[in-house]
Amino acid sequence: MQIKIEKTKNPKQKPDQSNLGFGKYFTDHMFIVDYAEGKGWHDARIIPYQPLSLDPATSVFHYGQAIFEGMKAYLSAEGKILLFRPRKNMERINSSDDRMSMPLIDVDFGVEAIKTLVKLDRDWIPTADGTSLYIRPFIISTDPALGVRASNTYKFIIILSPVGAYYPQGIAPVKIYVEPEYVRAVRGGTGYAKAAGNYAGSMKAQSIAAKKGYVQVLWLDGVERKYIEEVGAMNVFFKVKGEVVTPALEGSILPGITRESVIFLLKHWGMKVSERKISIHELQEAHNKGELEEAFGTGTAAVISPIGELSWNGSRMVLNYGNTGDVAHKLYDMLTGIQFGRLKDEFGWTVKVE
Ligand code: PLP
Ligand code: COI
């Protein structure tokens, strides 16, 4: 499919790179392709960044058929634009689409659309340390109809945002609140999909945690409220007595691309890693015995984010004296080294945009 390009006549002023925050600024262009039952995906175009005009009855507003992705473009010291495992994001879009009864999209076409848009807005890729261009592909249902059924029409849109660190404290260890009451997902639900509704349902616990001074929530399983699932925007890893443990993928957590890459790297380094059930009680016991050596989260936005403190049931578990652990440090250096082209990419993870 050809992508038509209409360039903006009014380029925007670029933001100050020292104060980007996360997802507050958007580039000059956006990508859109439409879908209609019987016609498939059609009319792929890049247009100046602008608001969408949608009928108030549009199905996404009422029944929430909406999924999204998150990835980044990195500028190397030699000025090359690099993407990190972009096919994985497009494959996950299809897994989310399938769960939400939305139409699948060709993986190669999706990657091509991302590359074309990033190339056009390449001057927006920030260069300050720790910054990158966040890529947000998403799909929404667009039938203007109130019947509860899968829509017959959709839009796949890509927008770009120059970003700094996801958490306001940068890469310093974060404080996380273990949520005792609300749950994010259950097996058989939509937890493994990057469905907008999963995030809508998480905001209440998130604001309770924020009021208590915690940046994100650590979810427990939806049935027994006992086993660790994941954090609001990242998967979690714990190092207990030399072994790195992360919750197994059982349908209720997001299969993170950073998670997969981290497991691969740890195994490559010869470390003991297991994907299994891990209960909050096991963690607390390990902490009491001094065996919980470090904890960190992984995600595109969060990169490798050390966890300095977990609050559970009124008690505070301070990890590694609130400092970044060695494993988190080594993973951060390796992963960002590959992503920014500072280190040799032995695993074929990076894709050049031009
Ligand atoms: N878990 C949730 C709920 C997320 O939103 C994200 C972010 O995408 C992740 C985990 C990490 O996934 P990835 O490493 O693919 O960015
Ligand atoms: C990401 O890491 O890309 C995410 O989507 C996390 C969050 C911004 C929802």
Tab-separated table of C-alpha atoms and ligand atoms in Angstrom:
chain	number	residue	atom	x	y	z
A	1	MET	CA	0.000	0.000	0.000
A	2	GLN	CA	1.293	3.441	-0.953
A	3	ILE	CA	1.559	6.032	1.804
A	4	LYS	CA	0.520	9.502	0.595
A	5	ILE	CA	2.419	12.318	2.273
A	6	GLU	CA	1.092	15.820	2.880
A	7	LYS	CA	3.746	17.924	4.591
A	8	THR	CA	2.882	20.620	7.090
A	9	LYS	CA	3.120	24.249	6.000
A	10	ASN	CA	3.450	25.414	9.606
A	11	PRO	CA	6.180	23.484	11.399
A	12	LYS	CA	5.854	23.770	15.182
A	13	GLN	CA	8.498	25.082	17.509
A	14	LYS	CA	10.429	22.238	19.130
A	15	PRO	CA	10.375	21.897	22.930
A	16	ASP	CA	13.295	22.500	25.293
A	17	GLN	CA	15.146	19.169	25.485
A	18	SER	CA	16.093	19.631	29.111
A	19	ASN	CA	12.492	19.487	30.228
A	20	LEU	CA	10.649	17.064	27.935
A	21	GLY	CA	8.915	14.901	30.532
A	22	PHE	CA	6.868	12.105	28.971
A	23	GLY	CA	4.278	12.406	26.192
A	24	LYS	CA	3.587	16.130	26.395
A	25	TYR	CA	4.806	17.296	22.965
A	26	PHE	CA	3.897	15.954	19.553
A	27	THR	CA	5.696	16.226	16.223
A	28	ASP	CA	4.576	17.908	12.987
A	29	HIS	CA	2.964	14.875	11.334
A	30	MET	CA	0.786	11.836	12.021
A	31	PHE	CA	0.039	8.633	10.106
A	32	ILE	CA	-3.492	7.344	9.488
A	33	VAL	CA	-4.907	4.363	7.620
A	34	ASP	CA	-8.600	3.469	7.565
A	35	TYR	CA	-10.279	0.072	7.721
A	36	ALA	CA	-13.702	-0.931	6.476
A	37	GLU	CA	-15.218	-4.410	6.500
A	38	GLY	CA	-15.031	-5.816	2.954
A	39	LYS	CA	-12.466	-3.224	1.873
A	40	GLY	CA	-9.677	-3.883	4.350
A	41	TRP	CA	-7.046	-1.288	5.304
A	42	HIS	CA	-6.966	1.557	2.796
A	43	ASP	CA	-6.048	5.189	2.216
A	44	ALA	CA	-2.729	5.236	4.093
A	45	ARG	CA	-1.537	8.794	4.565
A	46	ILE	CA	0.755	11.044	6.538
A	47	ILE	CA	-0.776	14.432	7.249
A	48	PRO	CA	0.031	17.445	9.428
A	49	TYR	CA	-0.599	16.631	13.144
A	50	GLN	CA	-4.196	17.640	13.832
A	51	PRO	CA	-7.326	16.813	15.882
A	52	LEU	CA	-9.656	14.026	14.739
A	53	SER	CA	-13.273	14.782	13.999
A	54	LEU	CA	-15.545	11.946	15.157
A	55	ASP	CA	-19.307	11.490	15.526
A	56	PRO	CA	-20.385	11.488	19.213
A	57	ALA	CA	-21.833	7.997	18.650
A	58	THR	CA	-18.442	6.632	17.557
A	59	SER	CA	-18.126	3.184	19.109
A	60	VAL	CA	-14.721	3.727	20.764
A	61	PHE	CA	-16.248	6.398	23.043
A	62	HIS	CA	-18.864	3.984	24.344
A	63	TYR	CA	-17.509	0.462	24.248
A	64	GLY	CA	-13.802	1.147	24.157
A	65	GLN	CA	-12.459	-0.961	21.309
A	66	ALA	CA	-9.042	0.662	21.474
A	67	ILE	CA	-5.551	-0.780	21.623
A	68	PHE	CA	-2.130	0.848	21.530
A	69	GLU	CA	1.593	0.237	21.388
A	70	GLY	CA	4.660	1.988	22.740
A	71	MET	CA	8.097	1.988	21.154
A	72	LYS	CA	10.964	4.429	20.598
A	73	ALA	CA	13.278	5.784	17.891
A	74	TYR	CA	16.832	6.436	19.108
A	75	LEU	CA	19.422	8.667	17.480
A	76	SER	CA	22.924	7.179	17.537
A	77	ALA	CA	26.077	9.266	17.953
A	78	GLU	CA	26.675	8.825	14.183
A	79	GLY	CA	23.245	10.262	13.450
A	80	LYS	CA	21.584	6.938	12.542
A	81	ILE	CA	17.961	6.447	13.552
A	82	LEU	CA	17.410	3.108	15.287
A	83	LEU	CA	14.248	1.231	16.245
A	84	PHE	CA	14.301	-1.598	18.814
A	85	ARG	CA	12.623	-4.868	17.698
A	86	PRO	CA	9.751	-3.019	15.944
A	87	ARG	CA	8.229	-6.197	14.481
A	88	LYS	CA	7.565	-7.371	18.043
A	89	ASN	CA	5.349	-4.333	18.646
A	90	MET	CA	3.435	-4.936	15.421
A	91	GLU	CA	2.997	-8.605	16.337
A	92	ARG	CA	1.676	-7.542	19.736
A	93	ILE	CA	-0.744	-5.123	18.035
A	94	ASN	CA	-2.159	-8.131	16.244
A	95	SER	CA	-2.439	-10.132	19.443
A	96	SER	CA	-4.255	-7.179	21.081
A	97	ASP	CA	-6.422	-6.735	17.960
A	98	ASP	CA	-7.400	-10.384	18.015
A	99	ARG	CA	-8.430	-10.223	21.689
A	100	MET	CA	-10.486	-7.072	21.146
A	101	SER	CA	-12.182	-8.350	17.928
A	102	MET	CA	-10.352	-5.765	15.850
A	103	PRO	CA	-8.838	-6.315	12.386
A	104	LEU	CA	-5.232	-7.512	12.103
A	105	ILE	CA	-2.677	-5.433	10.260
A	106	ASP	CA	0.270	-6.535	8.145
A	107	VAL	CA	3.414	-6.474	10.313
A	108	ASP	CA	5.749	-5.294	7.531
A	109	PHE	CA	3.326	-2.571	6.482
A	110	GLY	CA	3.079	-1.352	10.089
A	111	VAL	CA	6.877	-1.198	10.433
A	112	GLU	CA	7.109	0.619	7.089
A	113	ALA	CA	4.513	3.185	8.231
A	114	ILE	CA	6.490	3.787	11.453
A	115	LYS	CA	9.758	4.196	9.536
A	116	THR	CA	8.201	6.588	6.999
A	117	LEU	CA	6.726	8.821	9.703
A	118	VAL	CA	9.890	8.811	11.840
A	119	LYS	CA	12.009	9.660	8.795
A	120	LEU	CA	9.778	12.620	7.960
A	121	ASP	CA	9.891	13.969	11.544
A	122	ARG	CA	13.526	12.993	12.163
A	123	ASP	CA	14.446	16.519	13.301
A	124	TRP	CA	12.201	15.926	16.318
A	125	ILE	CA	14.331	13.076	17.690
A	126	PRO	CA	15.906	14.651	20.755
A	127	THR	CA	19.635	14.338	21.333
A	128	ALA	CA	19.999	15.155	25.044
A	129	ASP	CA	21.177	12.280	27.258
A	130	GLY	CA	18.421	9.760	28.022
A	131	THR	CA	15.933	11.252	25.549
A	132	SER	CA	14.309	9.578	22.535
A	133	LEU	CA	11.323	9.822	20.214
A	134	TYR	CA	8.399	7.849	21.655
A	135	ILE	CA	6.228	6.212	19.007
A	136	ARG	CA	2.563	5.645	19.808
A	137	PRO	CA	0.688	3.506	17.274
A	138	PHE	CA	-2.967	2.895	18.192
A	139	ILE	CA	-6.193	1.568	16.695
A	140	ILE	CA	-9.723	2.752	17.488
A	141	SER	CA	-13.147	1.562	16.378
A	142	THR	CA	-15.081	4.203	14.441
A	143	ASP	CA	-18.614	2.976	13.610
A	144	PRO	CA	-21.113	5.690	14.623
A	145	ALA	CA	-23.563	3.194	16.186
A	146	LEU	CA	-24.663	2.292	19.700
A	147	GLY	CA	-25.302	-1.435	19.265
A	148	VAL	CA	-22.874	-3.508	21.336
A	149	ARG	CA	-20.933	-5.379	18.654
A	150	ALA	CA	-17.517	-5.205	17.044
A	151	SER	CA	-17.235	-2.138	14.824
A	152	ASN	CA	-16.961	-2.527	11.052
A	153	THR	CA	-14.621	0.449	10.666
A	154	TYR	CA	-11.371	1.416	12.381
A	155	LYS	CA	-8.476	3.835	12.198
A	156	PHE	CA	-4.834	2.900	12.768
A	157	ILE	CA	-2.951	6.043	13.750
A	158	ILE	CA	0.674	6.725	14.676
A	159	ILE	CA	1.802	9.799	16.602
A	160	LEU	CA	5.302	10.697	17.807
A	161	SER	CA	6.457	12.441	20.980
A	162	PRO	CA	9.972	13.523	21.989
A	163	VAL	CA	10.422	12.223	25.545
A	164	GLY	CA	12.757	12.217	28.509
A	165	ALA	CA	12.491	9.879	31.507
A	166	TYR	CA	9.045	8.334	32.185
A	167	TYR	CA	9.223	8.851	35.942
A	168	PRO	CA	9.724	12.364	37.305
A	169	GLN	CA	12.670	11.113	39.391
A	170	GLY	CA	14.510	10.064	36.197
A	171	ILE	CA	16.415	6.808	36.543
A	172	ALA	CA	16.599	6.976	40.348
A	173	PRO	CA	14.880	4.055	42.172
A	174	VAL	CA	11.082	4.301	42.338
A	175	LYS	CA	8.736	3.650	45.242
A	176	ILE	CA	5.953	1.200	44.427
A	177	TYR	CA	2.685	0.501	46.264
A	178	VAL	CA	1.451	-3.113	46.337
A	179	GLU	CA	-2.288	-2.783	45.689
A	180	PRO	CA	-4.294	-4.855	48.192
A	181	GLU	CA	-7.864	-4.369	46.922
A	182	TYR	CA	-8.228	-3.492	43.256
A	183	VAL	CA	-7.004	-5.849	40.517
A	184	ARG	CA	-5.924	-5.164	36.944
A	185	ALA	CA	-6.757	-8.374	35.110
A	186	VAL	CA	-7.657	-12.032	35.431
A	187	ARG	CA	-6.806	-15.015	33.302
A	188	GLY	CA	-9.237	-15.140	30.386
A	189	GLY	CA	-9.614	-11.353	30.478
A	190	THR	CA	-7.739	-8.747	28.478
A	191	GLY	CA	-4.604	-8.372	30.628
A	192	TYR	CA	-2.193	-9.651	27.976
A	193	ALA	CA	-3.528	-7.175	25.397
A	194	LYS	CA	-2.457	-3.548	25.307
A	195	ALA	CA	-6.115	-2.551	25.497
A	196	ALA	CA	-6.969	1.013	26.555
A	197	GLY	CA	-9.539	-0.247	29.086
A	198	ASN	CA	-6.846	-2.034	31.110
A	199	TYR	CA	-5.323	1.358	31.809
A	200	ALA	CA	-8.670	3.075	32.498
A	201	GLY	CA	-9.399	0.461	35.163
A	202	SER	CA	-6.035	1.024	36.803
A	203	MET	CA	-6.284	4.775	37.427
A	204	LYS	CA	-8.158	4.564	40.737
A	205	ALA	CA	-5.499	2.447	42.427
A	206	GLN	CA	-2.859	4.604	40.784
A	207	SER	CA	-4.244	7.786	42.339
A	208	ILE	CA	-4.593	6.156	45.782
A	209	ALA	CA	-0.910	5.128	45.548
A	210	ALA	CA	0.100	8.609	44.358
A	211	LYS	CA	-1.604	10.214	47.370
A	212	LYS	CA	0.482	7.966	49.605
A	213	GLY	CA	3.667	9.068	47.817
A	214	TYR	CA	4.166	6.053	45.516
A	215	VAL	CA	4.719	6.451	41.756
A	216	GLN	CA	3.048	3.269	40.594
A	217	VAL	CA	1.057	0.263	41.692
A	218	LEU	CA	2.284	-3.320	41.795
A	219	TRP	CA	-0.676	-5.512	40.904
A	220	LEU	CA	-1.418	-8.824	42.551
A	221	ASP	CA	-3.339	-11.619	40.793
A	222	GLY	CA	-7.083	-11.100	40.463
A	223	VAL	CA	-8.152	-14.372	42.102
A	224	GLU	CA	-6.143	-14.797	45.304
A	225	ARG	CA	-4.565	-11.312	45.500
A	226	LYS	CA	-1.380	-13.102	46.362
A	227	TYR	CA	0.841	-13.578	43.326
A	228	ILE	CA	2.828	-10.733	41.777
A	229	GLU	CA	1.650	-9.640	38.315
A	230	GLU	CA	3.238	-6.434	37.012
A	231	VAL	CA	3.499	-2.696	37.606
A	232	GLY	CA	1.294	-0.082	35.862
A	233	ALA	CA	3.641	0.470	32.923
A	234	MET	CA	6.281	-2.213	33.327
A	235	ASN	CA	7.005	-5.870	34.017
A	236	VAL	CA	8.835	-6.710	37.242
A	237	PHE	CA	11.907	-8.711	38.199
A	238	PHE	CA	13.255	-9.635	41.647
A	239	LYS	CA	16.663	-10.978	42.579
A	240	VAL	CA	16.337	-13.425	45.439
A	241	LYS	CA	19.436	-15.238	46.732
A	242	GLY	CA	21.248	-14.775	43.407
A	243	GLU	CA	18.338	-15.947	41.244
A	244	VAL	CA	16.367	-13.525	39.074
A	245	VAL	CA	12.636	-14.258	39.175
A	246	THR	CA	9.821	-12.730	37.118
A	247	PRO	CA	6.127	-13.670	36.971
A	248	ALA	CA	5.333	-16.217	34.241
A	249	LEU	CA	3.073	-15.125	31.349
A	250	GLU	CA	-0.285	-16.694	32.094
A	251	GLY	CA	-2.607	-14.395	30.189
A	252	SER	CA	-3.142	-11.628	32.707
A	253	ILE	CA	0.060	-9.599	32.265
A	254	LEU	CA	1.516	-7.811	29.275
A	255	PRO	CA	4.216	-9.829	27.485
A	256	GLY	CA	6.745	-6.995	27.512
A	257	ILE	CA	9.317	-6.748	24.750
A	258	THR	CA	11.815	-5.333	27.251
A	259	ARG	CA	10.947	-8.258	29.573
A	260	GLU	CA	11.728	-10.769	26.816
A	261	SER	CA	14.989	-8.977	25.963
A	262	VAL	CA	16.033	-8.848	29.634
A	263	ILE	CA	15.367	-12.562	30.174
A	264	PHE	CA	17.449	-13.269	27.061
A	265	LEU	CA	20.337	-11.064	28.246
A	266	LEU	CA	20.370	-12.532	31.769
A	267	LYS	CA	20.493	-16.063	30.338
A	268	HIS	CA	23.166	-14.976	27.857
A	269	TRP	CA	25.252	-13.779	30.820
A	270	GLY	CA	24.816	-17.170	32.469
A	271	MET	CA	22.588	-15.924	35.267
A	272	LYS	CA	19.865	-18.045	36.792
A	273	VAL	CA	16.472	-16.701	35.664
A	274	SER	CA	13.068	-18.196	36.242
A	275	GLU	CA	9.601	-17.299	35.013
A	276	ARG	CA	7.260	-18.580	37.670
A	277	LYS	CA	4.601	-17.661	40.203
A	278	ILE	CA	5.994	-15.521	42.995
A	279	SER	CA	3.813	-14.479	45.915
A	280	ILE	CA	4.018	-11.247	47.867
A	281	HIS	CA	4.475	-13.403	51.001
A	282	GLU	CA	7.518	-15.086	49.462
A	283	LEU	CA	8.967	-11.643	48.706
A	284	GLN	CA	8.267	-10.371	52.192
A	285	GLU	CA	9.861	-13.431	53.750
A	286	ALA	CA	12.915	-13.094	51.489
A	287	HIS	CA	13.132	-9.434	52.469
A	288	ASN	CA	12.900	-10.266	56.191
A	289	LYS	CA	15.743	-12.755	55.804
A	290	GLY	CA	17.847	-10.261	53.851
A	291	GLU	CA	17.577	-12.395	50.708
A	292	LEU	CA	15.647	-9.958	48.478
A	293	GLU	CA	18.679	-8.420	46.822
A	294	GLU	CA	17.123	-6.132	44.248
A	295	ALA	CA	13.994	-5.397	42.245
A	296	PHE	CA	13.443	-3.544	38.993
A	297	GLY	CA	10.814	-2.900	36.363
A	298	THR	CA	11.218	-3.149	32.582
A	299	GLY	CA	9.373	-1.314	29.823
A	300	THR	CA	9.818	0.821	26.736
A	301	ALA	CA	8.905	4.030	28.535
A	302	ALA	CA	10.443	3.039	31.887
A	303	VAL	CA	13.525	1.288	30.328
A	304	ILE	CA	15.087	-0.486	33.365
A	305	SER	CA	13.691	1.143	36.441
A	306	PRO	CA	15.144	0.139	39.813
A	307	ILE	CA	12.598	-0.298	42.614
A	308	GLY	CA	13.845	1.270	45.848
A	309	GLU	CA	10.859	0.528	48.038
A	310	LEU	CA	7.743	-1.658	48.090
A	311	SER	CA	4.873	-0.849	50.399
A	312	TRP	CA	2.741	-3.841	51.362
A	313	ASN	CA	0.078	-4.105	54.016
A	314	GLY	CA	1.382	-1.216	56.044
A	315	SER	CA	5.011	-2.342	55.979
A	316	ARG	CA	7.795	-0.835	53.877
A	317	MET	CA	10.360	-3.054	52.216
A	318	VAL	CA	13.376	-0.931	51.375
A	319	LEU	CA	15.428	-2.708	48.725
A	320	ASN	CA	19.179	-2.503	48.301
A	321	TYR	CA	19.194	0.500	50.698
A	322	GLY	CA	17.056	2.381	48.154
A	323	ASN	CA	19.875	2.240	45.577
A	324	THR	CA	20.075	0.856	42.048
A	325	GLY	CA	21.188	-2.788	42.152
A	326	ASP	CA	24.055	-4.237	40.093
A	327	VAL	CA	21.836	-6.318	37.811
A	328	ALA	CA	19.543	-3.368	37.023
A	329	HIS	CA	22.590	-1.222	36.356
A	330	LYS	CA	24.213	-3.733	34.019
A	331	LEU	CA	20.950	-4.333	32.148
A	332	TYR	CA	20.339	-0.588	31.764
A	333	ASP	CA	23.818	-0.059	30.309
A	334	MET	CA	23.546	-3.009	27.929
A	335	LEU	CA	20.011	-2.329	26.748
A	336	THR	CA	20.417	1.402	26.206
A	337	GLY	CA	23.875	0.722	24.708
A	338	ILE	CA	22.256	-1.456	22.037
A	339	GLN	CA	19.252	0.845	21.558
A	340	PHE	CA	21.385	3.955	21.000
A	341	GLY	CA	23.946	2.089	18.879
A	342	ARG	CA	26.777	2.575	21.417
A	343	LEU	CA	27.288	-1.180	21.761
A	344	LYS	CA	27.464	-3.802	19.047
A	345	ASP	CA	24.043	-5.364	18.493
A	346	GLU	CA	24.971	-9.061	18.564
A	347	PHE	CA	21.363	-10.169	18.612
A	348	GLY	CA	19.968	-8.348	15.574
A	349	TRP	CA	17.541	-6.328	17.704
A	350	THR	CA	17.977	-2.894	16.175
A	351	VAL	CA	16.520	-1.815	12.847
A	352	LYS	CA	17.897	1.198	10.988
A	353	VAL	CA	15.353	3.667	9.687
A	354	GLU	CA	17.430	4.743	6.713
B	1	PLP	N1	3.277	-3.837	31.369
B	1	PLP	C1	2.432	-2.845	31.045
B	1	PLP	C2	1.100	-2.813	31.671
B	1	PLP	C3	2.818	-1.856	30.106
B	1	PLP	O1	1.985	-0.865	29.768
B	1	PLP	C4	4.100	-1.944	29.518
B	1	PLP	C5	4.528	-0.953	28.526
B	1	PLP	O2	4.402	-1.135	27.360
B	1	PLP	C6	4.944	-3.009	29.879
B	1	PLP	C7	4.502	-3.923	30.809
B	1	PLP	C8	6.293	-3.172	29.256
B	1	PLP	O3	6.208	-3.621	27.919
B	1	PLP	P1	7.339	-3.303	26.852
B	1	PLP	O4	8.604	-3.776	27.452
B	1	PLP	O5	6.961	-4.062	25.641
B	1	PLP	O6	7.330	-1.833	26.651
B	2	COI	C1	5.330	1.877	27.188
B	2	COI	O1	6.253	1.553	27.925
B	2	COI	O2	5.476	2.054	25.987
B	2	COI	C2	3.979	2.073	27.675
B	2	COI	O3	3.101	1.994	26.915
B	2	COI	C3	3.814	2.365	29.094
B	2	COI	C4	2.854	3.487	29.404
B	2	COI	C5	3.244	4.801	28.851
B	2	COI	C6	1.443	3.115	29.192
